[in-house]
CSV table of C-alpha atoms in Angstrom, one decimal:
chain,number,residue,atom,x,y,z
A,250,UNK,CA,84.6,72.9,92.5
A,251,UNK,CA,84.0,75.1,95.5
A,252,UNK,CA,87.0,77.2,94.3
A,253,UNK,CA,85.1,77.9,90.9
A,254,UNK,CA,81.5,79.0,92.7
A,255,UNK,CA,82.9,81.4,95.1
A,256,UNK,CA,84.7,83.7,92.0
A,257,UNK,CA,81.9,82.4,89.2
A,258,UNK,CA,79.5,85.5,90.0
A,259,UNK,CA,83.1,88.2,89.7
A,260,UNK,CA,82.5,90.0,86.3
A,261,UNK,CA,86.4,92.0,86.5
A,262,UNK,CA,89.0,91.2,89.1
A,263,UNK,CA,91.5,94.4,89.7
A,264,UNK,CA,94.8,94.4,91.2
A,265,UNK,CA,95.9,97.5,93.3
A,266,UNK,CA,99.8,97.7,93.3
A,267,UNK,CA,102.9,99.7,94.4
A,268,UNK,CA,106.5,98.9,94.8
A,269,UNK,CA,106.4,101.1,97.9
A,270,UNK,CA,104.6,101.8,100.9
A,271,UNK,CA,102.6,104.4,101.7
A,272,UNK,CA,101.5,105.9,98.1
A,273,UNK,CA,98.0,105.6,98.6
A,274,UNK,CA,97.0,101.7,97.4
A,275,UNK,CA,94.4,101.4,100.3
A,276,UNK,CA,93.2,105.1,99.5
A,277,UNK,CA,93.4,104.7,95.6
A,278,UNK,CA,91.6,101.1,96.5
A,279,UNK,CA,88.9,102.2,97.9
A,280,UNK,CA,88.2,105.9,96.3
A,281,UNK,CA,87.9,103.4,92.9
A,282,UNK,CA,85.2,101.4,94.8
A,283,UNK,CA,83.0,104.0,96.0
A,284,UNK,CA,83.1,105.6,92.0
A,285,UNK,CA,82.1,102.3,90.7
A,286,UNK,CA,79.3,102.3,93.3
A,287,UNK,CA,78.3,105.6,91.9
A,288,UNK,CA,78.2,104.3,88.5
A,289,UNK,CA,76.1,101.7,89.7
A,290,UNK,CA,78.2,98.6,90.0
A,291,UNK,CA,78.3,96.1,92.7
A,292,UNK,CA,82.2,96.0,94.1
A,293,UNK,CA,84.1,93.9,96.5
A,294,UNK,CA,87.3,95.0,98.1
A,295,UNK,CA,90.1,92.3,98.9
A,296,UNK,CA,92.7,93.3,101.4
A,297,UNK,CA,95.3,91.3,100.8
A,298,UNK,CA,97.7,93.8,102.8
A,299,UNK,CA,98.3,91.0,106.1
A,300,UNK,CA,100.6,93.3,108.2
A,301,UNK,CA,98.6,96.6,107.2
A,302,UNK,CA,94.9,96.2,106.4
A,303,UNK,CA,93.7,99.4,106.5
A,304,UNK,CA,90.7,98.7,104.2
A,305,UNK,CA,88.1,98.4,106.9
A,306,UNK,CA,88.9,101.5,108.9
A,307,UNK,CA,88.0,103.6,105.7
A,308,UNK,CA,85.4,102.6,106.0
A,309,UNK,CA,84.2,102.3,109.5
A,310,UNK,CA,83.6,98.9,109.8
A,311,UNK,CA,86.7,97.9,111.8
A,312,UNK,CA,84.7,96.1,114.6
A,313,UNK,CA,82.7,93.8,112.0
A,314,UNK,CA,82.6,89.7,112.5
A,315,UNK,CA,82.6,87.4,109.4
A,316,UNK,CA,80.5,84.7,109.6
A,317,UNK,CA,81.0,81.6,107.9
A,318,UNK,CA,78.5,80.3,105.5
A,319,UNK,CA,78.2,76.7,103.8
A,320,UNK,CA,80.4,78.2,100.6
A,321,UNK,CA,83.0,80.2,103.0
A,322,UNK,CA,83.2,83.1,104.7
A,323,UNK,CA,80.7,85.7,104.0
A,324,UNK,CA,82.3,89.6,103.7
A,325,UNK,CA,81.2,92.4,105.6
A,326,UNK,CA,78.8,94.8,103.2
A,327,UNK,CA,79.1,98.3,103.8
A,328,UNK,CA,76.8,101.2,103.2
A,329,UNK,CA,72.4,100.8,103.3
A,330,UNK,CA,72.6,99.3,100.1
A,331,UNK,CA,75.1,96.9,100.8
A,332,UNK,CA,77.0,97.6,97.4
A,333,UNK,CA,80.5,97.3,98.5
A,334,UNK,CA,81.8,94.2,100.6
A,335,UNK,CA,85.0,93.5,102.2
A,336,UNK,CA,87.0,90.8,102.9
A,337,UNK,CA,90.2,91.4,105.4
A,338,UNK,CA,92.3,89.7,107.9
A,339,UNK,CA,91.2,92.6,110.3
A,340,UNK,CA,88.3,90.9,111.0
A,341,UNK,CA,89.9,88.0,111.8
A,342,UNK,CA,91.8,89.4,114.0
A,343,UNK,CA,91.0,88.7,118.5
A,344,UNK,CA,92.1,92.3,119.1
A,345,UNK,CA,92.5,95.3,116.4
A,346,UNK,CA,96.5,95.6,118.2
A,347,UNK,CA,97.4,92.3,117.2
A,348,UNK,CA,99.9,92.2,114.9
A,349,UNK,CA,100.1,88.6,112.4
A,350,UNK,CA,103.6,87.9,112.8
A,351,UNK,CA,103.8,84.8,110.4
A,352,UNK,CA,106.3,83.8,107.9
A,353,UNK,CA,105.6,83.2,103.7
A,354,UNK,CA,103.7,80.0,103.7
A,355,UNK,CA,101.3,80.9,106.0
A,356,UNK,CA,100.7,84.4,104.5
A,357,UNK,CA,100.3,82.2,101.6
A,358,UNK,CA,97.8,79.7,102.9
A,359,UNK,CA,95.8,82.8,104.2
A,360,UNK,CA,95.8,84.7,100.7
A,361,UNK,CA,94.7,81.2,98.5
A,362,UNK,CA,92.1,80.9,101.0
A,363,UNK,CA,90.8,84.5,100.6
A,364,UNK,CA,90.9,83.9,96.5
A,365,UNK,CA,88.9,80.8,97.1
A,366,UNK,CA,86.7,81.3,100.4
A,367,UNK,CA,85.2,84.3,100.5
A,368,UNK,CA,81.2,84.2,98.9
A,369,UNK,CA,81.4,87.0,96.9
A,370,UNK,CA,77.7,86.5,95.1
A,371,UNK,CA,77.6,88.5,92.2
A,372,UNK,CA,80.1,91.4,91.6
A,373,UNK,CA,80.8,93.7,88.6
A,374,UNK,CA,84.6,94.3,90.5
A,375,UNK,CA,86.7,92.8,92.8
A,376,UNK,CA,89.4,95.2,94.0
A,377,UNK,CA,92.4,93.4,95.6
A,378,UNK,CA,94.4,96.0,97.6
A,379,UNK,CA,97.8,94.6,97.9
A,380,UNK,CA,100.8,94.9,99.9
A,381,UNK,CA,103.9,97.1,99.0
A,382,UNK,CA,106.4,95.6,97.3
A,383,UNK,CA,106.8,92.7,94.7
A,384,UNK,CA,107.2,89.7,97.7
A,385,UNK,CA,105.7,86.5,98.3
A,386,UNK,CA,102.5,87.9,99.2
A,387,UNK,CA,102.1,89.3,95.8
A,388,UNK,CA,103.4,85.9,94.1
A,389,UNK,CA,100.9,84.0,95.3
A,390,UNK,CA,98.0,86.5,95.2
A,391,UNK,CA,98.8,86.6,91.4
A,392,UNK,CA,98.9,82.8,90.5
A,393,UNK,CA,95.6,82.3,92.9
A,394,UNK,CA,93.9,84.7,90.7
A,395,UNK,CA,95.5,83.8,87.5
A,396,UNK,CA,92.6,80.8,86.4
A,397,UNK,CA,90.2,83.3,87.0
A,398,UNK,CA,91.6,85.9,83.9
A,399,UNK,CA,92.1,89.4,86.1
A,400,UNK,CA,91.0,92.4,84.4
A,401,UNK,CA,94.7,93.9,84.9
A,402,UNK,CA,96.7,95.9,87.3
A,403,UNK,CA,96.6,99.5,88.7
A,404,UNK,CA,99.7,101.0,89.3
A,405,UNK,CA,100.1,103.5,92.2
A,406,UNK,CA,103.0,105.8,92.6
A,407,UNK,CA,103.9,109.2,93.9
A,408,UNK,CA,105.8,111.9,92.1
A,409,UNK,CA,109.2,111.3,93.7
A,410,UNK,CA,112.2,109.2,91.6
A,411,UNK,CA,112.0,107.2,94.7
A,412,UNK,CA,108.7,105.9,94.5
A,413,UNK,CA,108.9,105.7,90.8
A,414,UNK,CA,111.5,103.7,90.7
A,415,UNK,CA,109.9,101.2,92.9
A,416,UNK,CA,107.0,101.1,90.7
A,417,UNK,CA,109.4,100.2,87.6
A,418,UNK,CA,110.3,97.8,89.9
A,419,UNK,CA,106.6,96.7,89.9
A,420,UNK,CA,106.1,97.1,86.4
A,421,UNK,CA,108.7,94.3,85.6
A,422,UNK,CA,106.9,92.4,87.8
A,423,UNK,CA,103.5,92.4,86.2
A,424,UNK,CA,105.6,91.7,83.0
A,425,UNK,CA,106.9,89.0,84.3
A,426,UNK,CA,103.9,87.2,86.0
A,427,UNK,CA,101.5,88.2,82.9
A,428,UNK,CA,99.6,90.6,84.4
A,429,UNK,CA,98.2,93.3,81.8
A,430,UNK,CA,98.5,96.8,83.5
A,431,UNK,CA,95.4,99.1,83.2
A,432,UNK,CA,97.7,102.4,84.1
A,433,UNK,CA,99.3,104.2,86.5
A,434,UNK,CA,98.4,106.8,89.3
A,435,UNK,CA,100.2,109.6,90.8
A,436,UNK,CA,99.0,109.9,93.9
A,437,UNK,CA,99.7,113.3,96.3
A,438,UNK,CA,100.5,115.2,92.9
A,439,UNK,CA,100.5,118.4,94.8
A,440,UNK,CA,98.5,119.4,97.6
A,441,UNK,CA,95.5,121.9,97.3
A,442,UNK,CA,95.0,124.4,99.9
A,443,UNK,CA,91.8,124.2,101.5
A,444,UNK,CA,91.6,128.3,101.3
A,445,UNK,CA,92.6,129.6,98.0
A,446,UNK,CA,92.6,126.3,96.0
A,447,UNK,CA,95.7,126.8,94.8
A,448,UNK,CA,97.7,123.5,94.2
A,449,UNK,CA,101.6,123.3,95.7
A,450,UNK,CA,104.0,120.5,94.3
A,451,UNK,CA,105.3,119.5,97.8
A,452,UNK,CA,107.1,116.6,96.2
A,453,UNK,CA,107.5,117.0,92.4
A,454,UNK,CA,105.6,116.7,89.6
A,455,UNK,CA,105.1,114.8,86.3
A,456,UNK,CA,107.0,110.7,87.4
A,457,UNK,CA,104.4,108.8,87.2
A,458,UNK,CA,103.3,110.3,83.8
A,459,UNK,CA,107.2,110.2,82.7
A,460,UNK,CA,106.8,106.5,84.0
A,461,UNK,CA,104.1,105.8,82.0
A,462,UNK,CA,105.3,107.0,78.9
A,463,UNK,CA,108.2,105.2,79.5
A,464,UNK,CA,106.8,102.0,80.0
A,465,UNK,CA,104.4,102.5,77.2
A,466,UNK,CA,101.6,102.0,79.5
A,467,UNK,CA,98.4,103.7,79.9
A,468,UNK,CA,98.6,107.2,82.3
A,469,UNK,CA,95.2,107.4,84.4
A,470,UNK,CA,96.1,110.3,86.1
A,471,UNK,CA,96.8,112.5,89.1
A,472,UNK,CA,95.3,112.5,92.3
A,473,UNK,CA,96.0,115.6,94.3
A,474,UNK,CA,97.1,115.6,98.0
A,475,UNK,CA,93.6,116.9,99.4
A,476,UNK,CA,92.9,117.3,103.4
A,477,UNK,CA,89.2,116.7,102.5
A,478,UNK,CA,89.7,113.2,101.0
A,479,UNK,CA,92.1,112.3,104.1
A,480,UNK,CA,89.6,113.5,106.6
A,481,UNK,CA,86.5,111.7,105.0
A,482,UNK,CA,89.1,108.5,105.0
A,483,UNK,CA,89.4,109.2,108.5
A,484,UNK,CA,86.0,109.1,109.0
A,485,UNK,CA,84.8,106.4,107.1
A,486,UNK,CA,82.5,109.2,105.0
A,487,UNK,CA,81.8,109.1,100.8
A,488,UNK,CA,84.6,111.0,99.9
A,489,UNK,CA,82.2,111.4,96.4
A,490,UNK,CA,78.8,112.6,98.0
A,491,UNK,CA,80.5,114.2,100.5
A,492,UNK,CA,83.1,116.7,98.4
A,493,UNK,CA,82.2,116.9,94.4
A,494,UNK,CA,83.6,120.1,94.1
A,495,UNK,CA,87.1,118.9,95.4
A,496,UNK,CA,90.1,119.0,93.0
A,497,UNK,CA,90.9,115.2,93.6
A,498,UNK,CA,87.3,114.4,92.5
A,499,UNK,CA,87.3,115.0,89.0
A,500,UNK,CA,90.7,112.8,88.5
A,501,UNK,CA,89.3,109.6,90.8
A,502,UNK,CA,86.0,110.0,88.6
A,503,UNK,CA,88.7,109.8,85.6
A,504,UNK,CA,90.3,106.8,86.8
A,505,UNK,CA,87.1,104.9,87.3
A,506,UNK,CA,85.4,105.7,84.0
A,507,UNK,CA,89.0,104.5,82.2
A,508,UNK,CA,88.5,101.0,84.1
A,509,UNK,CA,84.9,100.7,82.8
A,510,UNK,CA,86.0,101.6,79.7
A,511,UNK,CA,88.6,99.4,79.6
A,512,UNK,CA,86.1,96.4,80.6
A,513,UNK,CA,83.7,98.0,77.8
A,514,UNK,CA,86.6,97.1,75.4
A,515,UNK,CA,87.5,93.8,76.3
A,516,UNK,CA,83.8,92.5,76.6
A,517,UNK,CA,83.2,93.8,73.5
């Protein structure tokens, strides 16, 4: 019953995935929280990536503790208004260095107690930042969340064939495990220089649309390689107060107001 309380209060549960590494999951992860939290919403943020949790260094609060309450572990808020929490085995770690060497089951153990020990409360989203790839980790995260009906999955790729063809990869995946998928992102679709605005295709433009097409899912749009979004991930800043007029602004604000609508449609 415990298992039921600690999700009961999660209105939408969102999967972040990629067939590869280094796309932009943790970035695309939280950029999607903090434009909830400007619409208003109360979000959670589940790293689920065991070897790579990058989650809590976006947003500066690396050195956090959990603390353990009578229904689980409670996750670190961020912010004054304490509208995004996080959940990651960062903070469980002794020492930030320490890397979790473990084999499958016990990365599994670890993720079905994250799905069912964390005390959320009451959140409009939970955002589950994933690992690359289509492994284990994935397997399990997928089937632990399956009773609770996720909203669907976000797709993250870059422009290259490479990438794409890893997130095929993924696609067949979600296919296969039943998970619906909301769309897909190309991430660092050209880079816009921080002097004349102009934006370069450093890798190639248009997969991940192509992709999408494809696949006959939805295409949520491109998110341009921008040094201002990297340095306020850097330093733990609101990428969305912070830089409104960038270029990747407008397309993150696009992707978040397709997931609301999306939960607009389904609710209704």
């Amino acid at each position: 019953l415990s298992e039921r309380s600690n999700l009961a209060g999660v209105q939408h549960i969102l999967l972040v995935l990629s067939g590869k590494g280094g796309v932009g999951k943790s970035t695309i992860s939280t950029q999607l929280a903090l434009a909830l939290r400007h619409s208003g919403k109360k979000v959670g943020i589940l790293d689920v990536d065991l070897c790579g949790p990058s989650i809590p260094r976006m947003f500066q609060v690396q050195d956090s503790d959990v603390h353990q309450c009578n229904s689980g572990w409670v996750p670190v808020f961020v912010g004054q208004d304490k509208n995004i929490s996080l959940m990651s085995i960062a903070f469980l770690l002794e020492k930030p260095d320490d890397a979790v060497v473990w084999r499958g089951p016990k990365k599994n153990a670890l993720i079905k107690q994250f799905v069912a020990d964390v005390a959320w409360g009451d959140l409009d989203f939970l955002i589950v930042d994933t690992p690359p790839g289509t492994s284990d980790e994935h397997i399990s995260t997928v089937e632990a969340l399956r009773p609770y009906k996720p909203l669907g999955a976000i797709l993250v790729t870059t422009p290259q064939a490479v990438s794409v063809g890893d997130v095929r990869r993924e696609l067949t995946f979600c296919k296969k495990t039943g998970l619906k998928v909301l769309g897909i992102v190309e991430n660092m679709s050209g880079f816009v220089c921080p002097h004349c605005s102009e934006c370069t295709n450093i890798f190639s433009k248009g997969g991940g649309e192509e992709l999408a097409k494809h696949a006959g899912v939805p295409f949520l749009g491109c998110v341009p390689l921008d040094p201002q979004l990297s340095q306020s991930l850097e330093e733990g800043k609101d990428f969305i107060q912070e830089f409104p007029k960038s270029a990747a602004f407008p397309a993150l604000a696009h992707i978040a107001q397709q997931v609301l609508d999306e939960t607009w449609q389904q609710s209704s």
